[in-house]
Coordinates of C-alpha atoms in Angstrom, one line a residue:
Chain A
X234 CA -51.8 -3.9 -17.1
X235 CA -49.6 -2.4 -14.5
X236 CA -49.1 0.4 -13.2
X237 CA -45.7 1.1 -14.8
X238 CA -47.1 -0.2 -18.1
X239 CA -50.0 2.5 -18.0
X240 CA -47.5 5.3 -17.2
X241 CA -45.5 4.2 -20.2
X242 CA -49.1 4.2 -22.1
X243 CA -50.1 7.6 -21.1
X244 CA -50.1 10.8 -23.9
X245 CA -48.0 12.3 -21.1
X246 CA -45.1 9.9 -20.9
X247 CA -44.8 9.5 -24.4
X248 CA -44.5 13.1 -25.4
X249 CA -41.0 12.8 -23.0
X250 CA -39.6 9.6 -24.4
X251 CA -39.9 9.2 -27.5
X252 CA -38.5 5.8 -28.0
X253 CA -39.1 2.6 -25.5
X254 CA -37.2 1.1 -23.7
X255 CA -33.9 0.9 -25.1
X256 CA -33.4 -2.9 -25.8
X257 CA -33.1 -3.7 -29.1
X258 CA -30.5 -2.5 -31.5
X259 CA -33.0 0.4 -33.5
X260 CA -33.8 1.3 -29.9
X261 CA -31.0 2.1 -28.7
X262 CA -29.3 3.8 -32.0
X263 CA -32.2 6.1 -31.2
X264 CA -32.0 6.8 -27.3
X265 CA -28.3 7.9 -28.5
X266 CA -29.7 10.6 -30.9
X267 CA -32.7 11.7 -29.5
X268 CA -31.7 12.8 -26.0
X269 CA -29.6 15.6 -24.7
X270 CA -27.2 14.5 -23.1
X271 CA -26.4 10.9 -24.5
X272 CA -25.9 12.9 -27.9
X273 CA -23.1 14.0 -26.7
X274 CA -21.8 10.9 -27.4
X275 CA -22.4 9.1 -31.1
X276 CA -24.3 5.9 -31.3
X277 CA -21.7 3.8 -32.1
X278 CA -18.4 3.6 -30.5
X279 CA -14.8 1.7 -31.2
X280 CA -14.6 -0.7 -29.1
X281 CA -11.6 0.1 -27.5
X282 CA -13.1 3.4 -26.9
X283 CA -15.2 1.7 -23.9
X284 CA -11.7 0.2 -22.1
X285 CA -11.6 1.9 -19.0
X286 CA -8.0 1.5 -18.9
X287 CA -7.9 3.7 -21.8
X288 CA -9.7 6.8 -20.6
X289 CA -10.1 5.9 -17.2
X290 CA -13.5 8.2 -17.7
X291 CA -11.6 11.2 -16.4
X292 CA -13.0 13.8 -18.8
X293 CA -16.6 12.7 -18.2
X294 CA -16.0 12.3 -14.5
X295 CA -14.7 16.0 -14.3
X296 CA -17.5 17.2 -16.1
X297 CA -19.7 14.8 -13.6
X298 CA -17.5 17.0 -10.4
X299 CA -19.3 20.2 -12.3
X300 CA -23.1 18.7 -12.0
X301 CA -22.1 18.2 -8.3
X302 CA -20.3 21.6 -8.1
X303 CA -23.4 23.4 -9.6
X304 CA -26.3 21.3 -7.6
X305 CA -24.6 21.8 -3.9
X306 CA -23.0 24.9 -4.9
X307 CA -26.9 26.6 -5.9
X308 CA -27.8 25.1 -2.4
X309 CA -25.3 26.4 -0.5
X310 CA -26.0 30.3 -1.9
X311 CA -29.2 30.2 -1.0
X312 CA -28.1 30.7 2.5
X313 CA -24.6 32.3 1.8
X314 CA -24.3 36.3 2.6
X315 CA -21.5 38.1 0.1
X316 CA -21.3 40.7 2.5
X317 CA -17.6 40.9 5.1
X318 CA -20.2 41.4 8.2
X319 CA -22.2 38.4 7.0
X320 CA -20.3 35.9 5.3
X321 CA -18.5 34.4 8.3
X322 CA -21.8 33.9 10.0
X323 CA -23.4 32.9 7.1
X324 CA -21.4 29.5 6.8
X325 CA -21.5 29.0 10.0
X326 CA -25.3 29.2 9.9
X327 CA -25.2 26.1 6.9
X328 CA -23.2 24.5 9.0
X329 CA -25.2 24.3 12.4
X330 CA -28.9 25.7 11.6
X331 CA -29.3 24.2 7.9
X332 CA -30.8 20.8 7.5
X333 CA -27.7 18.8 5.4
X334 CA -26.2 22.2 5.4
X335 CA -22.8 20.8 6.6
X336 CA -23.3 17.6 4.3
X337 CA -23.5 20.0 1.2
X338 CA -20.8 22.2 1.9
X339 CA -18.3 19.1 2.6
X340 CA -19.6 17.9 -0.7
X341 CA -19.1 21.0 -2.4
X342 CA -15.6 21.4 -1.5
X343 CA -14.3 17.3 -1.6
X344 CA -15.7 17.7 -5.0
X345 CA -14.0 21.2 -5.9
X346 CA -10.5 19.5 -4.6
X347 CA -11.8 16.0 -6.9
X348 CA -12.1 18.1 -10.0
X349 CA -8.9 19.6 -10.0
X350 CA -7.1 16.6 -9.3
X351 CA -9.5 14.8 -12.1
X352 CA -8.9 17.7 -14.9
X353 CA -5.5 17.4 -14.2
X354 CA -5.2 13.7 -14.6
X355 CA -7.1 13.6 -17.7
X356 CA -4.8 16.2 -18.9
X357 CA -1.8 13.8 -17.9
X358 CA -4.6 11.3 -19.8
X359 CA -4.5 13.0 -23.1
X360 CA -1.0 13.8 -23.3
X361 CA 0.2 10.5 -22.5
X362 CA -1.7 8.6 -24.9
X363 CA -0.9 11.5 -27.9
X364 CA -4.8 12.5 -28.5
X365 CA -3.8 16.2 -28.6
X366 CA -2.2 15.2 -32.0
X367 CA -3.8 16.7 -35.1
X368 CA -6.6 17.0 -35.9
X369 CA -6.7 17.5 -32.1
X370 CA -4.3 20.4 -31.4
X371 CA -6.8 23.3 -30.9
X372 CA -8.8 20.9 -28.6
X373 CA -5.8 20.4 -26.8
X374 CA -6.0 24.1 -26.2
X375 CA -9.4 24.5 -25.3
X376 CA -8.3 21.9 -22.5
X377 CA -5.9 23.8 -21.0
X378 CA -8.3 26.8 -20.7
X379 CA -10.7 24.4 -19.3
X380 CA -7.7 23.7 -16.5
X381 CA -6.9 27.4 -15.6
X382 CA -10.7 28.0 -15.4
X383 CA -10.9 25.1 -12.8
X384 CA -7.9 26.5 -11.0
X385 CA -9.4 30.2 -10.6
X386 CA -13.1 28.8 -10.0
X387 CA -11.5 26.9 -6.9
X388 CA -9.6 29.6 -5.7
X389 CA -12.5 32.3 -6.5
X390 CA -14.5 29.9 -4.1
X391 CA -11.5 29.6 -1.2
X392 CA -12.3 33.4 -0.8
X393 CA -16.1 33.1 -0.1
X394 CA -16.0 31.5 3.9
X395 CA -14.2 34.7 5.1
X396 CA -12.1 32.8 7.6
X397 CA -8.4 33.2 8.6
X398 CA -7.4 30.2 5.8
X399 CA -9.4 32.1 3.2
X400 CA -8.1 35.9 3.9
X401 CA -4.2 34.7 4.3
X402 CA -4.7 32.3 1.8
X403 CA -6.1 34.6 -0.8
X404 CA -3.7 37.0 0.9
X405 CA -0.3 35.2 -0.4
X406 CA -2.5 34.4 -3.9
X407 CA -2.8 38.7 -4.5
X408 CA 0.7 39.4 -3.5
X409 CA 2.0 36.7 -6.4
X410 CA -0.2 38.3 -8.7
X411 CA 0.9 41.7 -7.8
X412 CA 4.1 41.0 -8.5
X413 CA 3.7 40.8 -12.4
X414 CA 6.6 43.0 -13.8
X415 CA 5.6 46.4 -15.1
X416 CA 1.9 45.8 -14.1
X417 CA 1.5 44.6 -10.8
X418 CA -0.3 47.3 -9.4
X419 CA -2.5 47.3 -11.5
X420 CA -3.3 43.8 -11.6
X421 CA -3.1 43.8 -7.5
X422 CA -6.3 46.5 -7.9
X423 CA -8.2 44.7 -10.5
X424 CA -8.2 41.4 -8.3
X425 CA -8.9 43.1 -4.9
X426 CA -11.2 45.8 -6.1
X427 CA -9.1 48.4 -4.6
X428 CA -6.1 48.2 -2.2
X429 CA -6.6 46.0 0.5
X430 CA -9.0 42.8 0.6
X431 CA -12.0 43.7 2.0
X432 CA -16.0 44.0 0.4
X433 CA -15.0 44.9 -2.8
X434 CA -12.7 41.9 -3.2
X435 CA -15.4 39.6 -1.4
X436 CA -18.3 41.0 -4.2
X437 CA -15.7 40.7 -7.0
X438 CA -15.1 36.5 -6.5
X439 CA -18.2 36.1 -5.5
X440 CA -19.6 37.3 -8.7
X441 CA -16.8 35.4 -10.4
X442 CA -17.0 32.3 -8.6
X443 CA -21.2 31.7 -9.3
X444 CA -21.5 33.5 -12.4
X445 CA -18.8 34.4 -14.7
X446 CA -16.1 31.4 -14.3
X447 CA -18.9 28.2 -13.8
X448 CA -20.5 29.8 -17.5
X449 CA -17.2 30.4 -19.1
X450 CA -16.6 26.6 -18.6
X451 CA -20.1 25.3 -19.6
X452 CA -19.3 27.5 -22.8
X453 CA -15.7 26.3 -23.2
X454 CA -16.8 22.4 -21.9
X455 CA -19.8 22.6 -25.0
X456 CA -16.8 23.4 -27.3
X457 CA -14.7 21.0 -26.0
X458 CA -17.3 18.0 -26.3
X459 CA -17.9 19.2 -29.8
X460 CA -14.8 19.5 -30.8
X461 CA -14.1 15.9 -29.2
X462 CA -16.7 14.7 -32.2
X463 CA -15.8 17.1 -35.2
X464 CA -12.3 16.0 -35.0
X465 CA -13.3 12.1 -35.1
X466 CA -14.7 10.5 -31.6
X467 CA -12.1 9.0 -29.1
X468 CA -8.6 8.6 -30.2
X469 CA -7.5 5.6 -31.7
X470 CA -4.2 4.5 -33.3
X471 CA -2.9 6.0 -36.5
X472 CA -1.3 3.8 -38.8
X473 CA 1.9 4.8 -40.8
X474 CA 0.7 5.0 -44.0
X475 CA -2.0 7.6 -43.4
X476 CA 0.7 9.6 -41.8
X477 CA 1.8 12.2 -44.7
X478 CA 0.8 15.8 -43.3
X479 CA -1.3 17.8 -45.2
X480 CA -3.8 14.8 -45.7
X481 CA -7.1 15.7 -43.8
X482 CA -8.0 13.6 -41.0
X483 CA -10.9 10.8 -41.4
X484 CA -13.9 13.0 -40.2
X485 CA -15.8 9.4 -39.3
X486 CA -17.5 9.7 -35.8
X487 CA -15.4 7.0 -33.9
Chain B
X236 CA -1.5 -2.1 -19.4
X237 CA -4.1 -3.0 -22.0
X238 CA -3.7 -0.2 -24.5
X239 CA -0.2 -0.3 -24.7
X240 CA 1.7 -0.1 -27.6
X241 CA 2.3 -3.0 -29.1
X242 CA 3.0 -4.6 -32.3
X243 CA -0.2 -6.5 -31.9
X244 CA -2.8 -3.1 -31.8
X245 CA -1.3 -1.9 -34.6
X246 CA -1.5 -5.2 -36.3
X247 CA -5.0 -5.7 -34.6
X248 CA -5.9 -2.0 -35.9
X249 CA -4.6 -2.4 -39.8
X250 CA -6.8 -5.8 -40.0
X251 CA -9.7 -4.1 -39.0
X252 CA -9.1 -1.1 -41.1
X253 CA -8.7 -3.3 -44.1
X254 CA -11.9 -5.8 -42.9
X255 CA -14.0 -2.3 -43.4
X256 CA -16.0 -0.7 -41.1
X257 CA -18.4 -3.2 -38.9
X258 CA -16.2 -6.1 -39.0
X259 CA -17.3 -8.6 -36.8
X260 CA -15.4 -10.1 -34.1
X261 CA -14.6 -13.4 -33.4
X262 CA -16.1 -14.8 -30.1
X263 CA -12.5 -15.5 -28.9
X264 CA -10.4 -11.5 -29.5
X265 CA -12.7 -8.8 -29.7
X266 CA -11.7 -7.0 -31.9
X267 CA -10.7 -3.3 -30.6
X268 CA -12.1 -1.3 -33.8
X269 CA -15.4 -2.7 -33.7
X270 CA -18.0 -0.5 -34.0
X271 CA -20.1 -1.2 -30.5
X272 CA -23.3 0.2 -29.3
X273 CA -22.3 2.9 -27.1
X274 CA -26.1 2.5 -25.6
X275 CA -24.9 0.3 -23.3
X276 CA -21.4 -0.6 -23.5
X277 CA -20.0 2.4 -23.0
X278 CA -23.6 4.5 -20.9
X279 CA -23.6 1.6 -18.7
X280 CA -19.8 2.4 -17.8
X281 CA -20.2 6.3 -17.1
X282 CA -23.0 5.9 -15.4
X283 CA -21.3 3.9 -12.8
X284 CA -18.4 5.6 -12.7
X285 CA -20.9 8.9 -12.0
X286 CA -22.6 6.5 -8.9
X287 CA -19.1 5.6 -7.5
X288 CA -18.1 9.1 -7.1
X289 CA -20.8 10.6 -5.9
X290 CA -21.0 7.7 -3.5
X291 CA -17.0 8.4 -2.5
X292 CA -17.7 11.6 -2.2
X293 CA -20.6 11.5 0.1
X294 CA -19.4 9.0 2.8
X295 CA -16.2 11.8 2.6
X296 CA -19.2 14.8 3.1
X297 CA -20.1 12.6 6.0
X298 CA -17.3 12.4 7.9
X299 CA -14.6 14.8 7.0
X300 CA -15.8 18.4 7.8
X301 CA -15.0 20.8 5.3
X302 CA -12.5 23.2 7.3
X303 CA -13.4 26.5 8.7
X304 CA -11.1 28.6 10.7
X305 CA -12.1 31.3 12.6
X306 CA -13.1 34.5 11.3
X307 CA -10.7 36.7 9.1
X308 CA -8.5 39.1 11.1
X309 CA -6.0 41.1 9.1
X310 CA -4.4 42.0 12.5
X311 CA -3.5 38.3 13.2
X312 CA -1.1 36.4 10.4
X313 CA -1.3 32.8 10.6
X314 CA 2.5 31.0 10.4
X315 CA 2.6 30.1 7.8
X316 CA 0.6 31.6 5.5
X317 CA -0.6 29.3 2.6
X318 CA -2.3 29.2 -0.4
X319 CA -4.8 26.3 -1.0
X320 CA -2.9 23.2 -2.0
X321 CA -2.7 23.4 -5.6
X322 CA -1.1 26.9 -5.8
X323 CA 2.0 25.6 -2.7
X324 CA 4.2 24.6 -6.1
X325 CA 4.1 28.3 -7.1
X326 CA 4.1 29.2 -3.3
X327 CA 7.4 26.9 -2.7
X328 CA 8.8 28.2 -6.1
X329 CA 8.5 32.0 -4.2
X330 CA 11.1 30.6 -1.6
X331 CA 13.6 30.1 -4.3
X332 CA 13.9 33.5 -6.3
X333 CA 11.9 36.5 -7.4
X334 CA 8.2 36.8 -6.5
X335 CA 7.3 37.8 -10.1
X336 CA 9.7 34.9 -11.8
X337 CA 8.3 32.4 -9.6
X338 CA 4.5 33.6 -9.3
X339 CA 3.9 35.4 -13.0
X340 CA 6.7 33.9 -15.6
X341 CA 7.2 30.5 -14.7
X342 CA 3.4 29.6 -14.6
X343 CA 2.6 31.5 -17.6
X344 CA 5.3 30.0 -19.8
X345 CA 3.9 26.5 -18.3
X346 CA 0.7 27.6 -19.5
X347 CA 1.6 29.1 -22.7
X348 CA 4.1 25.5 -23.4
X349 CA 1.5 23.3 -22.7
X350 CA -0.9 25.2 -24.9
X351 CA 1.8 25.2 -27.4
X352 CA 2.4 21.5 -27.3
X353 CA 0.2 20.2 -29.9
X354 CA 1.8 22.7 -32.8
X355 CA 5.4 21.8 -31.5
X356 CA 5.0 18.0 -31.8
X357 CA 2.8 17.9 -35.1
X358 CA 3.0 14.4 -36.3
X359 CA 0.2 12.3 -36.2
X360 CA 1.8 9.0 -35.1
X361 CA 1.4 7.9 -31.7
X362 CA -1.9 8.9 -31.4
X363 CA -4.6 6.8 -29.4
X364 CA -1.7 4.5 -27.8
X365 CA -0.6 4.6 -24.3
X366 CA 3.0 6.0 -24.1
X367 CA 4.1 5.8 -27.9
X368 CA 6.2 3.4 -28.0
X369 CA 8.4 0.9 -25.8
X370 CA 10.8 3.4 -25.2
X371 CA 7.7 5.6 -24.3
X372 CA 7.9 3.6 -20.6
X373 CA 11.3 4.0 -19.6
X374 CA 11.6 7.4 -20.2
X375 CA 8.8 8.4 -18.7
X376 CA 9.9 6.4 -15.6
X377 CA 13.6 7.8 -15.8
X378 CA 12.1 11.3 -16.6
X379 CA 10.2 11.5 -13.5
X380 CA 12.8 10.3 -11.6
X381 CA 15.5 12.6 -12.8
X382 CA 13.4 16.2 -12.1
X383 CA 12.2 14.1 -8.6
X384 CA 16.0 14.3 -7.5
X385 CA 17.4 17.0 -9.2
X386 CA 14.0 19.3 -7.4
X387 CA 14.3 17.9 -3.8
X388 CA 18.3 18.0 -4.2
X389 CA 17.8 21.9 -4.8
X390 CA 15.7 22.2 -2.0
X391 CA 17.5 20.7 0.5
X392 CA 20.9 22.7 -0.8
X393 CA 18.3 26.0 -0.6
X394 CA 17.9 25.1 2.8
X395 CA 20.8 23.4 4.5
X396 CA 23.8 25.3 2.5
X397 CA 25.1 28.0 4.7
X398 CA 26.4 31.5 3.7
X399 CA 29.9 32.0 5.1
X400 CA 30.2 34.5 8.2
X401 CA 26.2 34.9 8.4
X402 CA 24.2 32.9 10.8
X403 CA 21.3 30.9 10.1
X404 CA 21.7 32.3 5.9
X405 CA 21.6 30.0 3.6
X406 CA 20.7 29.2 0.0
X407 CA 22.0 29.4 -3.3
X408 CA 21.2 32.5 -4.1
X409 CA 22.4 34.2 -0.4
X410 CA 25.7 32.5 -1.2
X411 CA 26.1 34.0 -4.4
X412 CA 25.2 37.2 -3.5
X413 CA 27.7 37.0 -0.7
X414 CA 30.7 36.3 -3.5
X415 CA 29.2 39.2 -5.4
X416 CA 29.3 41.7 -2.7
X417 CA 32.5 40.6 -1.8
X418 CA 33.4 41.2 -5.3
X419 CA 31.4 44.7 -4.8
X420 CA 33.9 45.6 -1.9
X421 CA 37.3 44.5 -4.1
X422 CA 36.2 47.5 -6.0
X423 CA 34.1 45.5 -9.2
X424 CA 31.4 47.5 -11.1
X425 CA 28.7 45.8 -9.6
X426 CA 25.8 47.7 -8.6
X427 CA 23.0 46.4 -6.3
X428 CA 20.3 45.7 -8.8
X429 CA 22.6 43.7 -10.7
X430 CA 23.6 41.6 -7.8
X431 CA 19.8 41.2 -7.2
X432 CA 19.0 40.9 -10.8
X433 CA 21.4 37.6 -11.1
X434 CA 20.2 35.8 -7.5
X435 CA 16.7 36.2 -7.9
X436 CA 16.7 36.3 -11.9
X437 CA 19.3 34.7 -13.6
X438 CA 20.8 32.0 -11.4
X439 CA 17.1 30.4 -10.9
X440 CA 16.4 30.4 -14.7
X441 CA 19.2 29.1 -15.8
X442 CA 18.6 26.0 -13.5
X443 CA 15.4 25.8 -14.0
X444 CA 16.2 25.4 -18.1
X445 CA 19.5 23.5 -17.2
X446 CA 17.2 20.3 -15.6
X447 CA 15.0 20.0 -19.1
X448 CA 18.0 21.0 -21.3
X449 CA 19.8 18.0 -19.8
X450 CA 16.9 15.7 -19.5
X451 CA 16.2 16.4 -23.5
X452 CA 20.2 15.6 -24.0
X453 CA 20.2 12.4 -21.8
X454 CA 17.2 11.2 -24.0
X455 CA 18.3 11.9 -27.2
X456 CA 21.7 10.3 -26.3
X457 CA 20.5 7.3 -24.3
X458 CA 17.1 6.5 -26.7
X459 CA 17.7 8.3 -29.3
X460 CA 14.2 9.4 -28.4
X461 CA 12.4 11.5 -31.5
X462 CA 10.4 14.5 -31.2
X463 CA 7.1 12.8 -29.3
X464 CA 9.9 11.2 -27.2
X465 CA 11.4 14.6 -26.4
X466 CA 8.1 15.7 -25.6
X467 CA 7.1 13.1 -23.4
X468 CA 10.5 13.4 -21.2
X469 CA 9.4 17.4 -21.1
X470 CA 5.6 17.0 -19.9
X471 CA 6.8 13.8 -17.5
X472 CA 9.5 16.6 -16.3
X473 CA 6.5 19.4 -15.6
X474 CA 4.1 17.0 -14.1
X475 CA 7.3 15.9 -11.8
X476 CA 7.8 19.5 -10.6
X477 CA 4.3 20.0 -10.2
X478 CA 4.1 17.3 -7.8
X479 CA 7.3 17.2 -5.9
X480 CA 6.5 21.2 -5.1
X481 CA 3.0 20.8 -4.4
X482 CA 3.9 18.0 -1.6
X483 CA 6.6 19.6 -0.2
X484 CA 4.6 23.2 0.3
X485 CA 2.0 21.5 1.7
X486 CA 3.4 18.8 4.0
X487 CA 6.5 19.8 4.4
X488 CA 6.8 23.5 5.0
X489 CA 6.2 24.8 9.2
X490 CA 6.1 28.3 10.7
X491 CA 8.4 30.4 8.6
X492 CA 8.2 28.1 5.7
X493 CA 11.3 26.0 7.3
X494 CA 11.4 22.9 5.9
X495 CA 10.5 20.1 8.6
X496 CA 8.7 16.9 8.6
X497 CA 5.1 16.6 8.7
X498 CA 5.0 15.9 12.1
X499 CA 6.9 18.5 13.3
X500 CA 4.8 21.2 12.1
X501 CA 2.8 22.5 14.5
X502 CA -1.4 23.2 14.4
X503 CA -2.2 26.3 12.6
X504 CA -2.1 29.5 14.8
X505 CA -5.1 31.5 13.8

C-alpha cells in the first residue's frame, strides 16, 4: 500500500471526503453535491453551457479576482497603519521591509483593476447574449449592484496608500460627489467625515474598504449565484412557442 | 462566433427539446442541450481559467510595481489632478457642463437605466443567443461606431471651437453663452442663472439625448430593429461612451486637462 493509498484509508481523510475519487459517473454526481463550493454549480450542465465562447467564464473569474482580492488584501493589513501619520510609511514598509510585501501589493491592485474590467465585461456578457431576460430580470439587478460595489471597493481602496495620486485623486472623486443638487454638503461631510480629507476620511474607507463593501458583495455575490440556479442554470435559447408572457419559466436546473 | 444565432441552434435546440431531456448525441455534432457532467467538463474549465489568471497576474505582480507617489500634501496640487482610470469618463464629462449633471445625474440615470433594462425589454426571446439575431451584428457594429464619432467630434469642437473676441475660450457652451450675453446687452430678459442654467444644463442634455434619440431613429428606420434591437443599439451606445471617455481622460488629457497626445503629456508633478 502506498503512502497516498493509506492517507485515503485513514478515519481522518475520510471524514473530509466523503466520496473517492471522482471518476465514475455516481462519483462525480456526488463530488457536485456534497462540497461547498462545486455546489454552486448543479451536477449536470447543458452542454453548451461549458463553451467558453459563450461565457468566456467572466462571472466566475470575477468572483476568482475576489478570492485574490481577500487573500493579498488580509496580508497586506496586517502591516497597513489607518492612521494619516502612519499610512504613508506603512506601505512603504510592505514594500521594502516585508518579505513578498511588494509582490502582494502589486497583486492586490493588478487584480482590483482585473475585476473591474472583468465585472464589467461580463456585464457586456449578459446583456449581449439576452440572459437578463425573464425570469432573469431581478438578477440582472442584483448585477448591477454587484458593479457599483466593485467600483466604490476600488476607489475606497485608492484612498488607503495616502500618497499624492490617492489624496488628489480621491480629492476630484469628493468634489463630484459634493456637487449633488440640493445635497451636496451634506453628502461631501458624510464621505470625508467632516470638511476636509484628513483622519476621519482615512478611518471612514478604511473601514469601508475591508469590512463593510467586501461583505456587502459576498452577501449580494451568494444571492446572485443563487439566483443564477432558482431561475434555471445558464441561459440557453428560448424557442417561440414557449414565448406567451405570463407562462412561468421552466424551473429545471440547466 | 460559435453561439451565434443561427437558424441551426434554434433548430439544434427544438430537436433536443423534443428528443427529451438526456438525449444522446451522436459521435459526429454534439449536441448543445445535452445534459453533460459538469464534474469535469465544465470544473476542469474554471479551474484553469482560475490558474491562468492568477498566473497572468503574478508574472504582472513581478514586474510592474504597483505605483506609489510620494506622500499626500494638500499644499502641492498635482496637474492634473485625476481620478483612478475608471471614474476619467465622469472626470472628462466634468469638462463639458455642470459638475453635478456630469458627476451625480448622468451616472445615476446610467445606473438607474441599466438596472431598469430587464423590465423595459420583457420578452423572453433572444435569450441564451449571442447578439439576437443577424441584424443583432450590424447594429451593434454601426452603434458603436456612431456614439465613437459623434463623442470624439464633440470633444474636439469643445476644444478647438473658439469664442469670438476672447482669447484661448472655447467650447460650445462659452460660445453660447457669448450669444446670450450679447443678447443680455441688446436689452433681452436674460438673467445670469439662466444663461448658466442653459450652457451648463440644457445645451449638454439635450445632446447627450439627441445622440441615442437619433441612434434609436436610424435603427428603427434602417433595420426596422424591434424592442431588443433598440435596446442593443442603446447599451452598444453606453458601453461606447464609457470607453471613448475613459481613454481620452486618461491618455489623452495633460496639465490643465488640455487635450494633447499621449506623448505630449508630461510626468506627473507631485
Amino acid at each position: 500500500m502506498s503512502v497516498l493509498e493509506w492517507v485515503k484509508s485513514t478515519r481522518v481523510f475520510r471524514s473530509i471526503y466523503r466520496n473517492p475519487y471522482p471518476s465514475t459517473t455516481k462519483s462525480r454526481l456526488a463530488v457536485m453535491v456534497d462540497s461547498l463550493v462545486l455546489h454552486l454549480h448543479p451536477a449536470r450542465i447543458v452542454r453548451r453551457g461549458t463553451w467558453v465562447t459563450y461565457t468566456w467564464g467572466l462571472g466566475g473569474l470575477s468572483a476568482w479576482m475576489f478570492v485574490i482580492l481577500t487573500v493579498t488584501g488580509v496580508f497586506l493589513m496586517w502591516y497597513y497603519i489607518p492612521n494619516v501619520q502612519d499610512a504613508y510609511w506603512s506601505i512603504r514598509a510592505i514594500e521594502s521591509e516585508v518579505v513578498f510585501g511588494q509582490f502582494m501589493r502589486n497583486l492586490h491592485r493588478w487584480a482590483a483593476h482585473a475585476m473591474v474590467i472583468l465585472v464589467f465585461l461580463h456585464m457586456c456578457r449578459v446583456f449581449y447574449t439576452g440572459a437578463y431576460k425573464p425570469p432573469r430580470e431581478f438578477n440582472w439587478v442584483i448585477g448591477v449592484a454587484l458593479l457599483t460595489l466593485t467600483f466604490l471597493m476600488s476607489f475606497t481602496g485608492y484612498l488607503l496608500p495616502w500618497d499624492q495620486l490617492a489624496y488628489w485623486a480621491i480629492t476630484v472623486g469628493t468634489n463630484i460627489g459634493g456637487a449633488t443638487p440640493f445635497i451636496g454638503d451634506q453628502i461631501n461631510f458624510l464621505l470625508l467625515g467632516g470638511y476636509e480629507i484628513g483622519q476621519a476620511t482615512l478611518i471612514r474607507w478604511y473601514t469601508l474598504h475591508v469590512i463593510f463593501l467586501p461583505l456587502a458583495v459576498i452577501g449580494l455575490m451568494s444571492l446572485h449565484f443563487w439566483r443564477v440556479r432558482k431561475d434555471g442554470g445558464i441561459s440557453t435559447p428560448v424557442l417561440e412557442d414557449d414565448e406567451e408572457p405570463g407562462v412561468p419559466p421552466a424551473m429545471e436546473e440547466g | 462566433m460559435t453561439a451565434m444565432a443561427t437558424p441551426e441552434t434554434q433548430t439544434q435546440a427544438r430537436s433536443a427539446r423534443a428528443a427529451g431531456r438526456g438525449a444522446q448525441a451522436t459521435a459526429s455534432s454534439p449536441n448543445p442541450m445535452e445534459k453533460v457532467l459538469v464534474w469535469p467538463y465544465l470544473v476542469r474549465i474554471e479551474f484553469i481559467a482560475a490558474l491562468l489568471f492568477l498566473l497572468l497576474l503574478s508574472v504582472m505582480a513581478v514586474f510592474i510595481d504597483a505605483p506609489l507617489a510620494p506622500l499626500a500634501n494638500p499644499d502641492v496640487t498635482p496637474n492634473p489632478a485625476k481620478a483612478p482610470w475608471y471614474f476619467l469618463g465622469l472626470q472628462e464629462l466634468l469638462l463639458h457642463m455642470d459638475k453635478a449633471l456630469a458627476g451625480v445625474i448622468v451616472p445615476g440615470a446610467v445606473l438607474l437605466g441599466l438596472a431598469a433594462l430587464p423590465y423595459i425589454d420583457v420578452r423572453r426571446k433572444g435569450t441564451g443567443v449571442w447578439f439576437y439575431s443577424p441584424r443583432g451584428v450590424p447594429i451593434t457594429v454601426f452603434s458603436f461606431v456612431y456614439t465613437s464619432i459623434w463623442n470624439v467630434a464633440l470633444i474636439l469642437l469643445d476644444e478647438y471651437l473658439p469664442v469670438p473676441g476672447e482669447a484661448g475660450a472655447h467650447g460650445i457652451g462659452p460660445i453660447i453663452k457669448y450669444w446670450l450675453h450679447n443678447l443680455q446687452a441688446a436689452g433681452w430678459p436674460l438673467g445670469d442663472g439662466l444663461i448658466n442654467a442653459v450652457t451648463g444644463w440644457l445645451v449638454p442634455s439635450f445632446i447627450m439625448l439627441l445622440i441615442p434619440a437619433s441612434l434609436m431613429l436610424i435603427v428603427k428606420r434602417r433595420w426596422q430593429a424591434d424592442t431588443r434591437e433598440q435596446a442593443i443599439a442603446l447599451f452598444t451606445f453606453f458601453v461606447a461612451s464609457f470607453a471613448v471617455l475613459t481613454i481620452v481622460g486618461t491618455a489623452f488629457r495633460g496639465p490643465g486637462m488640455v487635450l494633447m497626445w499621449p506623448w505630449e503629456i508630461p510626468p506627473a508633478n507631485h
